[in-house]
Structure formats: C-alpha cells, structure tokens
C-alpha cells in the first residue's frame, strides 16, 4: 500500500511537470513566430524622436538579445515535456503491475531528475532576468507613463507583432517556475526512494548476517551435544 501511494504521488508530479512544460513551450513558440525569430530577452534599446520637428517617439532597438536564450528556454521546456510524459507512462505501468525500480535505476532516476531541476532553473532565470531587461528598456526603467504590460497594446513599429509579448512571457515564466518546483518535488521523491532502497538493502544484508550467525551458533551447539554424548 505504501508503494502504491509513493508511485501514485510520482505519477501525479510527472503529469503536472508535463502540464507546466506545455504551458511554457506554447507561448515561447508563439513569441518566436511573432518576433520572426528575434529574441526579446536581454534586448537593449531606447525611445527617440522621429525627427526634430515632430515630438512623436519610436522605440529603437540597439541590439537584439541572443537567439540562444530563447532557443535554450524553449528546448528545456520541450525536454521537460517529453521526459515527464515518458516517466509518467513508466510509473503508471509500474503502478498497474505492482513493480518498482531497482536500486540502480532509482539512483539513475535521481541523477537525471537533479539535472532536469538544474537546467529548468537556469532556463527560468534566463527568461525572468532577460524579460525584465526588455521591460526596463521599453519603459526606460519605469520612467515611461505606460507600463510594460500596457506597451504590448502599442505598436512599437519594429516590423513585428508585439501585441502579446507581455502575456506570452508572463505565462512562460509561470510555466517554467512551476515546472521547476514540480521537478524539485520529483527529485525529493527520487531521493527518498534511493534512501529507502538503500535502507532495505542494509536491512536485508543484516538479516542475512544474523541468519548466518544463528546457523553458526546452532551448528556449534549441535557439535557440543555430540561431543558430550560421545564422552558418555
């Protein structure tokens, strides 16, 4: 019963990781299409007057952010999506069949889960920090009358579709950080399983050792009885 509850908890967490990975990947992919492959993360720019006589300003991009930042974040979301789906199916199969991982596979699962936690944390940090830099650029560090969220309704005249960038990255950040927390929970459960298997193996070894001691003592007693009967 305890094993079934443990596997059920793992299955739920893997399903949540799949869901949050999907929530992160979709808006990141949409933003990549809207910005025609350009990455707004870590983008630098400033507002300038169109000309001397007209006071109308337009946002000028000085340097677009590295495309690797957006690609890496999207890739991590896809990896989390696929790996969590595979793991959820595997744990569900174990739950139905009543099987469990060996100590070796439980340890490998702990290492892989720890690695996934690390890369999702890196991707989440990149998205959060990079998007804050973009918002600081288009709001001039908060000196603009409009907020970053309001400016998504303004045509920045970049030749791109910027109508949903704030909503897209707000959802993507939620998905990535929620996926990170979920994978952190998965890693904790993986560690508990490794620890439990390790304790079980220690218990099994100690039982075998005690059995050998008991057999040794019984054989000694038998030999003592035989010696005494021979003397009589």
XYZ file of N, CA and C in Angstrom, residues 21-232:
636
model
N 5.209 22.162 -18.452
C 6.101 22.256 -19.604
C 5.343 22.693 -20.847
N 4.143 22.157 -21.013
C 3.305 22.547 -22.155
C 2.922 24.024 -22.056
N 2.580 24.475 -20.837
C 2.217 25.879 -20.625
C 3.382 26.803 -20.963
N 4.611 26.364 -20.726
C 5.781 27.201 -21.007
C 6.150 27.194 -22.488
N 6.043 26.035 -23.130
C 6.521 25.900 -24.515
C 5.627 26.665 -25.488
N 4.319 26.594 -25.305
C 3.396 27.199 -26.275
C 3.608 28.713 -26.426
N 3.602 29.518 -25.350
C 3.814 30.958 -25.541
C 5.214 31.309 -26.028
N 6.231 30.524 -25.629
C 7.581 30.790 -26.131
C 7.654 30.565 -27.632
N 7.006 29.516 -28.105
C 6.984 29.253 -29.545
C 6.199 30.323 -30.290
N 5.066 30.734 -29.716
C 4.263 31.784 -30.341
C 5.030 33.093 -30.443
N 5.769 33.438 -29.377
C 6.530 34.681 -29.398
C 7.648 34.624 -30.437
N 8.267 33.456 -30.580
C 9.300 33.311 -31.609
C 8.736 33.551 -32.993
N 7.494 33.078 -33.240
C 6.858 33.316 -34.540
C 6.475 34.785 -34.694
N 5.933 35.398 -33.639
C 5.513 36.798 -33.709
C 6.703 37.729 -33.957
N 7.846 37.413 -33.339
C 9.033 38.267 -33.484
C 9.962 37.792 -34.595
N 9.463 36.854 -35.415
C 10.194 36.384 -36.603
C 11.594 35.883 -36.263
N 11.670 35.124 -35.164
C 12.946 34.526 -34.779
C 13.826 35.404 -33.926
N 13.493 36.680 -33.792
C 14.278 37.576 -32.937
C 13.914 37.316 -31.478
N 14.889 37.434 -30.593
C 14.680 37.163 -29.167
C 14.657 38.484 -28.404
N 13.559 38.740 -27.694
C 13.474 39.993 -26.936
C 14.171 39.919 -25.585
N 14.557 38.714 -25.153
C 15.266 38.577 -23.882
C 16.620 39.282 -23.969
N 16.914 40.122 -23.000
C 18.175 40.886 -22.910
C 18.328 41.905 -24.040
N 17.225 42.244 -24.714
C 17.288 43.235 -25.785
C 17.488 44.629 -25.203
N 18.331 45.410 -25.863
C 18.600 46.785 -25.426
C 18.107 47.763 -26.482
N 17.518 48.866 -26.011
C 17.018 49.881 -26.935
C 16.636 51.146 -26.184
N 16.110 52.121 -26.927
C 15.733 53.396 -26.322
C 14.690 54.089 -27.193
N 13.965 55.010 -26.580
C 12.977 55.807 -27.296
C 13.653 57.057 -27.863
N 13.346 57.351 -29.126
C 13.910 58.532 -29.781
C 12.817 59.233 -30.571
N 12.980 60.565 -30.728
C 12.063 61.328 -31.565
C 12.292 60.957 -33.027
N 11.191 60.877 -33.773
C 11.328 60.526 -35.181
C 12.101 61.596 -35.941
N 11.850 62.852 -35.638
C 12.636 63.953 -36.214
C 12.563 65.142 -35.265
N 13.228 66.187 -35.629
C 13.333 67.348 -34.750
C 11.993 68.067 -34.611
N 11.244 68.158 -35.702
C 10.002 68.938 -35.687
C 8.840 68.190 -35.056
N 8.858 66.867 -35.132
C 7.748 66.074 -34.600
C 8.158 65.476 -33.260
N 7.269 65.605 -32.286
C 7.573 65.109 -30.954
C 7.273 63.611 -30.786
N 6.708 63.006 -31.798
C 6.365 61.597 -31.703
C 7.639 60.765 -31.544
N 7.607 59.814 -30.614
C 8.759 58.962 -30.361
C 8.513 57.546 -30.869
N 9.584 56.883 -31.176
C 9.511 55.477 -31.554
C 10.645 54.737 -30.854
N 10.421 53.482 -30.616
C 11.411 52.676 -29.903
C 12.428 52.134 -30.911
N 13.693 52.383 -30.604
C 14.787 51.931 -31.465
C 15.541 50.812 -30.749
N 15.636 49.664 -31.397
C 16.388 48.541 -30.839
C 17.863 48.728 -31.143
N 18.683 48.839 -30.099
C 20.116 48.962 -30.294
C 20.758 47.601 -30.552
N 20.300 46.605 -29.830
C 20.850 45.258 -30.004
C 19.826 44.234 -29.527
N 19.461 43.339 -30.424
C 18.556 42.257 -30.035
C 19.264 41.261 -29.137
N 18.496 40.632 -28.282
C 19.070 39.635 -27.389
C 19.542 38.412 -28.147
N 20.435 37.637 -27.558
C 20.932 36.422 -28.229
C 19.806 35.421 -28.465
N 19.726 34.926 -29.699
C 18.674 33.962 -30.025
C 18.823 32.671 -29.227
N 20.045 32.389 -28.774
C 20.277 31.168 -27.999
C 19.498 31.174 -26.682
N 19.244 32.363 -26.133
C 18.496 32.449 -24.872
C 17.078 31.933 -25.045
N 16.404 32.385 -26.097
C 15.036 31.930 -26.348
C 15.015 30.470 -26.773
N 15.979 30.085 -27.600
C 16.017 28.695 -28.069
C 16.286 27.737 -26.917
N 17.197 28.114 -26.030
C 17.512 27.251 -24.894
C 16.298 27.084 -23.986
N 15.598 28.175 -23.710
C 14.426 28.107 -22.838
C 13.335 27.245 -23.452
N 13.120 27.401 -24.764
C 12.123 26.576 -25.446
C 12.539 25.118 -25.451
N 13.823 24.870 -25.695
C 14.337 23.493 -25.717
C 14.170 22.819 -24.357
N 14.473 23.538 -23.287
C 14.324 22.981 -21.936
C 12.865 22.654 -21.657
N 11.962 23.525 -22.087
C 10.544 23.250 -21.903
C 10.099 22.003 -22.648
N 10.621 21.816 -23.870
C 10.273 20.629 -24.655
C 10.841 19.371 -24.008
N 12.089 19.446 -23.499
C 12.697 18.299 -22.826
C 11.884 17.911 -21.595
N 11.490 18.907 -20.813
C 10.662 18.636 -19.630
C 9.340 18.008 -20.040
N 8.772 18.498 -21.130
C 7.501 17.989 -21.631
C 7.598 16.511 -22.005
N 8.623 16.175 -22.805
C 8.769 14.803 -23.305
C 9.179 13.849 -22.183
N 10.174 14.258 -21.395
C 10.693 13.360 -20.356
C 9.648 13.080 -19.289
N 8.881 14.101 -18.913
C 7.842 13.892 -17.900
C 6.739 12.982 -18.430
N 6.427 13.076 -19.737
C 5.411 12.194 -20.321
C 5.883 10.744 -20.296
N 7.155 10.521 -20.664
C 7.709 9.169 -20.648
C 7.734 8.602 -19.237
N 8.170 9.413 -18.290
C 8.243 8.960 -16.907
C 6.858 8.704 -16.317
N 5.891 9.539 -16.667
C 4.531 9.331 -16.172
C 3.972 8.007 -16.679
N 4.227 7.696 -17.953
C 3.757 6.415 -18.514
C 4.453 5.251 -17.821
N 5.758 5.382 -17.563
C 6.520 4.296 -16.929
C 6.031 4.051 -15.495
N 5.845 5.117 -14.739
C 5.386 4.970 -13.354
C 3.958 4.429 -13.317
N 3.126 4.870 -14.260
C 1.761 4.347 -14.319
C 1.760 2.851 -14.617
N 2.675 2.416 -15.485
C 2.812 0.982 -15.786
C 3.232 0.215 -14.531
N 4.213 0.754 -13.800
C 4.642 0.114 -12.549
C 3.504 0.053 -11.539
N 2.706 1.141 -11.511
C 1.603 1.194 -10.558
C 0.558 0.119 -10.867
N 0.293 -0.092 -12.151
C -0.697 -1.106 -12.545
C -0.167 -2.524 -12.331
N 1.122 -2.726 -12.572
C 1.712 -4.055 -12.451
C 2.221 -4.360 -11.043
N 2.319 -3.336 -10.202
C 2.812 -3.549 -8.846
C 4.314 -3.726 -8.763
N 5.046 -3.246 -9.784
C 6.504 -3.342 -9.789
C 7.123 -2.081 -9.188
N 8.447 -2.126 -9.020
C 9.175 -0.969 -8.515
C 10.583 -0.986 -9.094
N 11.244 0.185 -9.107
C 12.608 0.287 -9.616
C 13.585 -0.438 -8.707
N 14.651 -0.936 -9.316
C 15.762 -1.458 -8.529
C 16.563 -0.288 -7.963
N 17.514 -0.604 -7.101
C 18.330 0.454 -6.501
C 19.114 1.209 -7.568
N 19.622 0.502 -8.575
C 20.427 1.137 -9.623
C 19.587 2.118 -10.442
N 18.419 1.667 -10.899
C 17.574 2.541 -11.714
C 17.012 3.697 -10.892
N 16.746 3.467 -9.623
C 16.293 4.560 -8.761
C 17.386 5.619 -8.613
N 18.638 5.177 -8.526
C 19.750 6.120 -8.418
C 19.939 6.894 -9.720
N 19.827 6.204 -10.871
C 19.927 6.886 -12.170
C 18.808 7.918 -12.314
N 17.612 7.556 -11.877
C 16.482 8.480 -11.945
C 16.723 9.711 -11.074
N 17.379 9.525 -9.933
C 17.712 10.657 -9.060
C 18.692 11.594 -9.750
N 19.703 11.043 -10.410
C 20.686 11.873 -11.111
C 20.045 12.644 -12.257
N 19.206 11.970 -13.047
C 18.549 12.624 -14.182
C 17.599 13.712 -13.697
N 16.837 13.429 -12.663
C 15.898 14.420 -12.119
C 16.635 15.641 -11.582
N 17.770 15.416 -10.937
C 18.571 16.535 -10.423
C 19.083 17.399 -11.570
N 19.491 16.758 -12.663
C 19.964 17.512 -13.834
C 18.835 18.331 -14.449
N 17.638 17.750 -14.547
C 16.492 18.461 -15.104
C 16.134 19.663 -14.224
N 16.185 19.482 -12.911
C 15.927 20.602 -11.993
C 16.907 21.744 -12.256
N 18.168 21.387 -12.469
C 19.200 22.409 -12.690
C 18.958 23.180 -13.989
N 18.710 22.467 -15.099
C 18.556 23.149 -16.386
C 17.264 23.968 -16.429
N 16.202 23.491 -15.773
C 14.965 24.279 -15.736
C 15.162 25.538 -14.900
N 15.928 25.436 -13.826
C 16.227 26.627 -13.021
C 17.007 27.653 -13.852
N 17.982 27.179 -14.633
C 18.757 28.079 -15.488
C 17.849 28.740 -16.524
N 16.986 27.946 -17.175
C 16.090 28.484 -18.193
C 15.105 29.486 -17.583
N 14.578 29.182 -16.414
C 13.636 30.089 -15.753
C 14.305 31.405 -15.392
N 15.539 31.316 -14.906
C 16.281 32.534 -14.553
C 16.571 33.376 -15.787
N 16.947 32.717 -16.877
C 17.227 33.436 -18.128
C 15.985 34.183 -18.604
N 14.839 33.515 -18.578
C 13.599 34.142 -19.046
C 13.203 35.302 -18.137
N 13.280 35.115 -16.835
C 12.869 36.170 -15.901
C 13.786 37.388 -15.995
N 15.090 37.152 -15.936
C 16.044 38.270 -15.985
C 16.026 38.942 -17.349
N 16.019 38.133 -18.417
C 16.017 38.696 -19.768
C 14.774 39.500 -20.062
N 13.620 39.012 -19.603
C 12.378 39.748 -19.853
C 12.324 41.035 -19.034
N 12.861 41.032 -17.825
C 12.933 42.261 -17.033
C 13.803 43.314 -17.713
N 14.888 42.874 -18.355
C 15.742 43.816 -19.088
C 15.001 44.414 -20.271
N 14.202 43.599 -20.959
C 13.397 44.115 -22.070
C 12.375 45.138 -21.568
N 11.713 44.834 -20.472
C 10.730 45.770 -19.918
C 11.403 47.058 -19.448
N 12.589 46.940 -18.858
C 13.322 48.141 -18.445
C 13.683 48.997 -19.656
N 13.976 48.334 -20.769
C 14.362 49.083 -21.970
C 13.180 49.841 -22.561
N 12.022 49.182 -22.690
C 10.896 49.852 -23.358
C 10.160 50.812 -22.421
N 10.379 50.681 -21.123
C 9.782 51.648 -20.181
C 10.810 52.639 -19.659
N 12.043 52.544 -20.160
C 13.142 53.404 -19.714
C 13.260 53.367 -18.194
N 13.355 52.137 -17.688
C 13.498 51.868 -16.246
C 12.346 52.453 -15.427
N 11.152 52.383 -15.999
C 9.964 52.826 -15.279
C 9.634 54.298 -15.414
N 10.400 55.048 -16.212
C 10.140 56.484 -16.356
C 9.029 56.779 -17.364
N 8.660 55.790 -18.166
C 7.579 55.987 -19.129
C 6.236 55.979 -18.406
N 5.260 56.728 -18.929
C 3.932 56.731 -18.285
C 3.209 55.397 -18.418
N 3.557 54.628 -19.421
C 2.916 53.334 -19.637
C 3.779 52.224 -19.046
N 3.122 51.185 -18.552
C 3.837 50.031 -18.003
C 4.221 49.081 -19.127
N 5.010 48.098 -18.782
C 5.430 47.103 -19.773
C 4.221 46.354 -20.317
N 3.271 46.059 -19.453
C 2.064 45.356 -19.889
C 1.239 46.222 -20.830
N 1.153 47.529 -20.553
C 0.373 48.434 -21.403
C 1.008 48.587 -22.781
N 2.339 48.521 -22.846
C 3.041 48.765 -24.107
C 2.867 47.630 -25.107
N 2.353 46.476 -24.659
C 2.107 45.416 -25.634
C 0.915 45.773 -26.537
N 0.097 46.725 -26.096
C -1.020 47.199 -26.916
C -0.608 48.359 -27.822
N 0.664 48.765 -27.736
C 1.169 49.860 -28.563
C 2.050 49.293 -29.671
N 1.840 49.772 -30.874
C 2.679 49.337 -31.993
C 4.057 49.979 -31.851
N 5.051 49.168 -31.566
C 6.412 49.682 -31.388
C 7.111 49.951 -32.716
N 6.414 49.655 -33.818
C 6.938 49.920 -35.160
C 8.289 49.238 -35.391
N 8.353 48.001 -34.983
C 9.574 47.215 -35.187
C 9.446 46.263 -36.367
N 8.304 46.340 -37.057
C 8.061 45.402 -38.147
C 7.725 44.008 -37.634
N 7.267 43.936 -36.371
C 6.962 42.662 -35.727
C 5.580 42.755 -35.085
N 5.064 41.622 -34.705
C 3.787 41.574 -33.982
C 4.081 41.537 -32.494
N 3.999 42.715 -31.840
C 4.291 42.802 -30.406
C 3.025 42.914 -29.564
N 1.895 42.427 -30.105
C 0.610 42.624 -29.446
C 0.416 41.755 -28.211
N 1.244 40.720 -28.036
C 1.003 39.790 -26.918
C 2.273 39.410 -26.179
N 3.351 40.164 -26.338
C 4.632 39.732 -25.777
C 4.589 39.627 -24.250
N 3.873 40.554 -23.583
C 3.845 40.521 -22.115
C 3.084 39.297 -21.619
N 1.921 39.051 -22.202
C 1.129 37.880 -21.793
C 1.890 36.591 -22.074
N 2.560 36.529 -23.208
C 3.298 35.320 -23.570
C 4.402 35.006 -22.569
N 5.181 36.008 -22.210
C 6.287 35.742 -21.300
C 5.839 35.644 -19.845
N 4.722 36.257 -19.506
C 4.183 36.055 -18.154
C 3.745 34.607 -17.980
N 3.079 34.057 -18.991
C 2.648 32.655 -18.939
C 3.851 31.729 -18.982
N 4.840 32.058 -19.832
C 6.037 31.219 -19.951
C 6.807 31.175 -18.630
N 6.924 32.323 -17.964
C 7.608 32.344 -16.669
C 6.868 31.497 -15.638
N 5.553 31.620 -15.616
C 4.772 30.795 -14.691
C 4.985 29.312 -14.977
N 4.924 28.933 -16.256
C 5.102 27.529 -16.616
C 6.466 26.990 -16.236
N 7.522 27.770 -16.490
C 8.877 27.301 -16.193
C 9.130 27.194 -14.691
N 8.734 28.214 -13.940
C 8.971 28.164 -12.486
C 8.106 27.105 -11.817
N 6.873 26.931 -12.311
C 6.027 25.861 -11.770
C 6.607 24.493 -12.115
N 7.148 24.357 -13.328
C 7.799 23.096 -13.709
C 9.031 22.842 -12.848
N 9.760 23.917 -12.527
C 10.938 23.753 -11.665
C 10.546 23.254 -10.279
N 9.501 23.847 -9.708
C 9.037 23.398 -8.391
C 8.551 21.946 -8.447
N 7.873 21.593 -9.533
C 7.385 20.220 -9.667
C 8.543 19.239 -9.782
N 9.541 19.574 -10.592
C 10.699 18.691 -10.729
C 11.509 18.637 -9.437
N 11.479 19.710 -8.669
C 12.129 19.681 -7.360
C 11.438 18.657 -6.463
N 10.106 18.634 -6.501
C 9.366 17.622 -5.748
C 9.653 16.217 -6.246
N 9.769 16.059 -7.574
C 10.109 14.750 -8.153
C 11.487 14.294 -7.682
N 12.421 15.230 -7.622
C 13.778 14.897 -7.174
C 13.791 14.480 -5.708
N 12.996 15.166 -4.885
C 12.908 14.788 -3.471
C 12.356 13.378 -3.326
N 11.316 13.045 -4.092
C 10.759 11.699 -4.051
C 11.771 10.668 -4.556
N 12.533 11.034 -5.583
C 13.563 10.123 -6.093
C 14.639 9.868 -5.043
N 15.009 10.915 -4.307
C 15.989 10.743 -3.233
C 15.441 9.847 -2.130
N 14.174 10.049 -1.773
C 13.565 9.213 -0.737
C 13.506 7.754 -1.170
N 13.258 7.529 -2.463
C 13.216 6.148 -2.949
C 14.597 5.510 -2.880
N 15.635 6.259 -3.277
C 17.004 5.730 -3.193
C 17.365 5.436 -1.743
N 17.018 6.347 -0.851
C 17.316 6.148 0.570
C 16.566 4.942 1.121
N 15.309 4.806 0.709
C 14.502 3.667 1.176
C 15.080 2.347 0.669
N 15.474 2.316 -0.610
C 16.069 1.101 -1.167
C 17.401 0.777 -0.501
N 18.162 1.820 -0.196
C 19.444 1.617 0.478
C 19.237 1.029 1.866
N 18.237 1.569 2.588
C 17.942 1.035 3.923
C 17.433 -0.398 3.839
N 16.659 -0.687 2.806
C 16.153 -2.047 2.633
C 17.285 -3.029 2.369
N 18.241 -2.614 1.537
C 19.373 -3.489 1.254
C 20.226 -3.692 2.495
N 20.399 -2.627 3.286
C 21.127 -2.769 4.548
C 20.399 -3.728 5.483
N 19.067 -3.603 5.530
C 18.276 -4.486 6.374
C 18.387 -5.926 5.901
N 18.362 -6.107 4.564
C 18.482 -7.456 4.021
C 19.844 -8.051 4.332
N 20.890 -7.218 4.180
C 22.240 -7.704 4.497
C 22.358 -8.069 5.972
N 21.775 -7.255 6.842
C 21.859 -7.539 8.279
C 21.077 -8.803 8.638
N 19.919 -9.012 7.970
C 19.153 -10.227 8.224
C 19.922 -11.466 7.780
N 20.576 -11.358 6.630
C 21.388 -12.484 6.154
C 22.540 -12.757 7.115
N 23.148 -11.671 7.598
C 24.258 -11.814 8.547
C 23.777 -12.460 9.847
N 22.615 -12.011 10.346
C 22.072 -12.594 11.571
C 21.713 -14.064 11.373
N 21.198 -14.381 10.185
C 20.861 -15.765 9.883
C 22.105 -16.640 9.903
N 23.192 -16.109 9.304
C 24.445 -16.873 9.311
C 24.974 -17.061 10.725
N 24.836 -16.013 11.561
C 25.278 -16.140 12.949
C 24.453 -17.182 13.700
N 23.131 -17.154 13.486
C 22.269 -18.121 14.157
C 22.572 -19.557 13.701
N 22.799 -19.713 12.394
C 23.142 -21.043 11.884
C 24.477 -21.510 12.445
N 25.417 -20.540 12.576
C 26.716 -20.897 13.144
C 26.600 -21.319 14.592
N 25.766 -20.593 15.358
C 25.588 -20.937 16.769
C 24.899 -22.295 16.926
N 23.881 -22.555 16.086
C 23.167 -23.831 16.187
C 24.079 -25.001 15.823
N 24.957 -24.779 14.826
C 25.880 -25.856 14.454
C 26.885 -26.113 15.571
N 27.314 -25.035 16.258
C 28.242 -25.215 17.376
C 27.570 -25.971 18.524
N 26.319 -25.609 18.802
C 25.610 -26.307 19.869
C 25.426 -27.786 19.519
N 25.146 -28.051 18.243
C 24.995 -29.435 17.825
C 26.270 -30.223 17.984
N 27.396 -29.603 17.674
C 28.682 -30.277 17.799
C 29.017 -30.496 19.279
N 28.652 -29.540 20.168
C 28.889 -29.700 21.601
C 28.064 -30.866 22.164
N 26.837 -30.972 21.708
C 25.968 -32.061 22.177
C 26.534 -33.408 21.717
N 27.008 -33.467 20.493
C 27.601 -34.704 20.010
C 28.827 -35.081 20.791
N 29.660 -34.088 21.160
C 30.872 -34.385 21.935
C 30.497 -34.907 23.321
N 29.467 -34.292 23.952
C 29.064 -34.730 25.272
C 28.489 -36.143 25.238
N 27.699 -36.461 24.240
C 27.121 -37.803 24.129
C 28.205 -38.833 23.842
N 29.249 -38.432 23.130
C 30.345 -39.349 22.844
C 31.142 -39.639 24.128
N 31.285 -38.642 24.981
C 32.014 -38.829 26.245
C 31.231 -39.743 27.167
N 29.887 -39.672 27.124
C 29.070 -40.527 27.967
C 29.117 -41.973 27.457
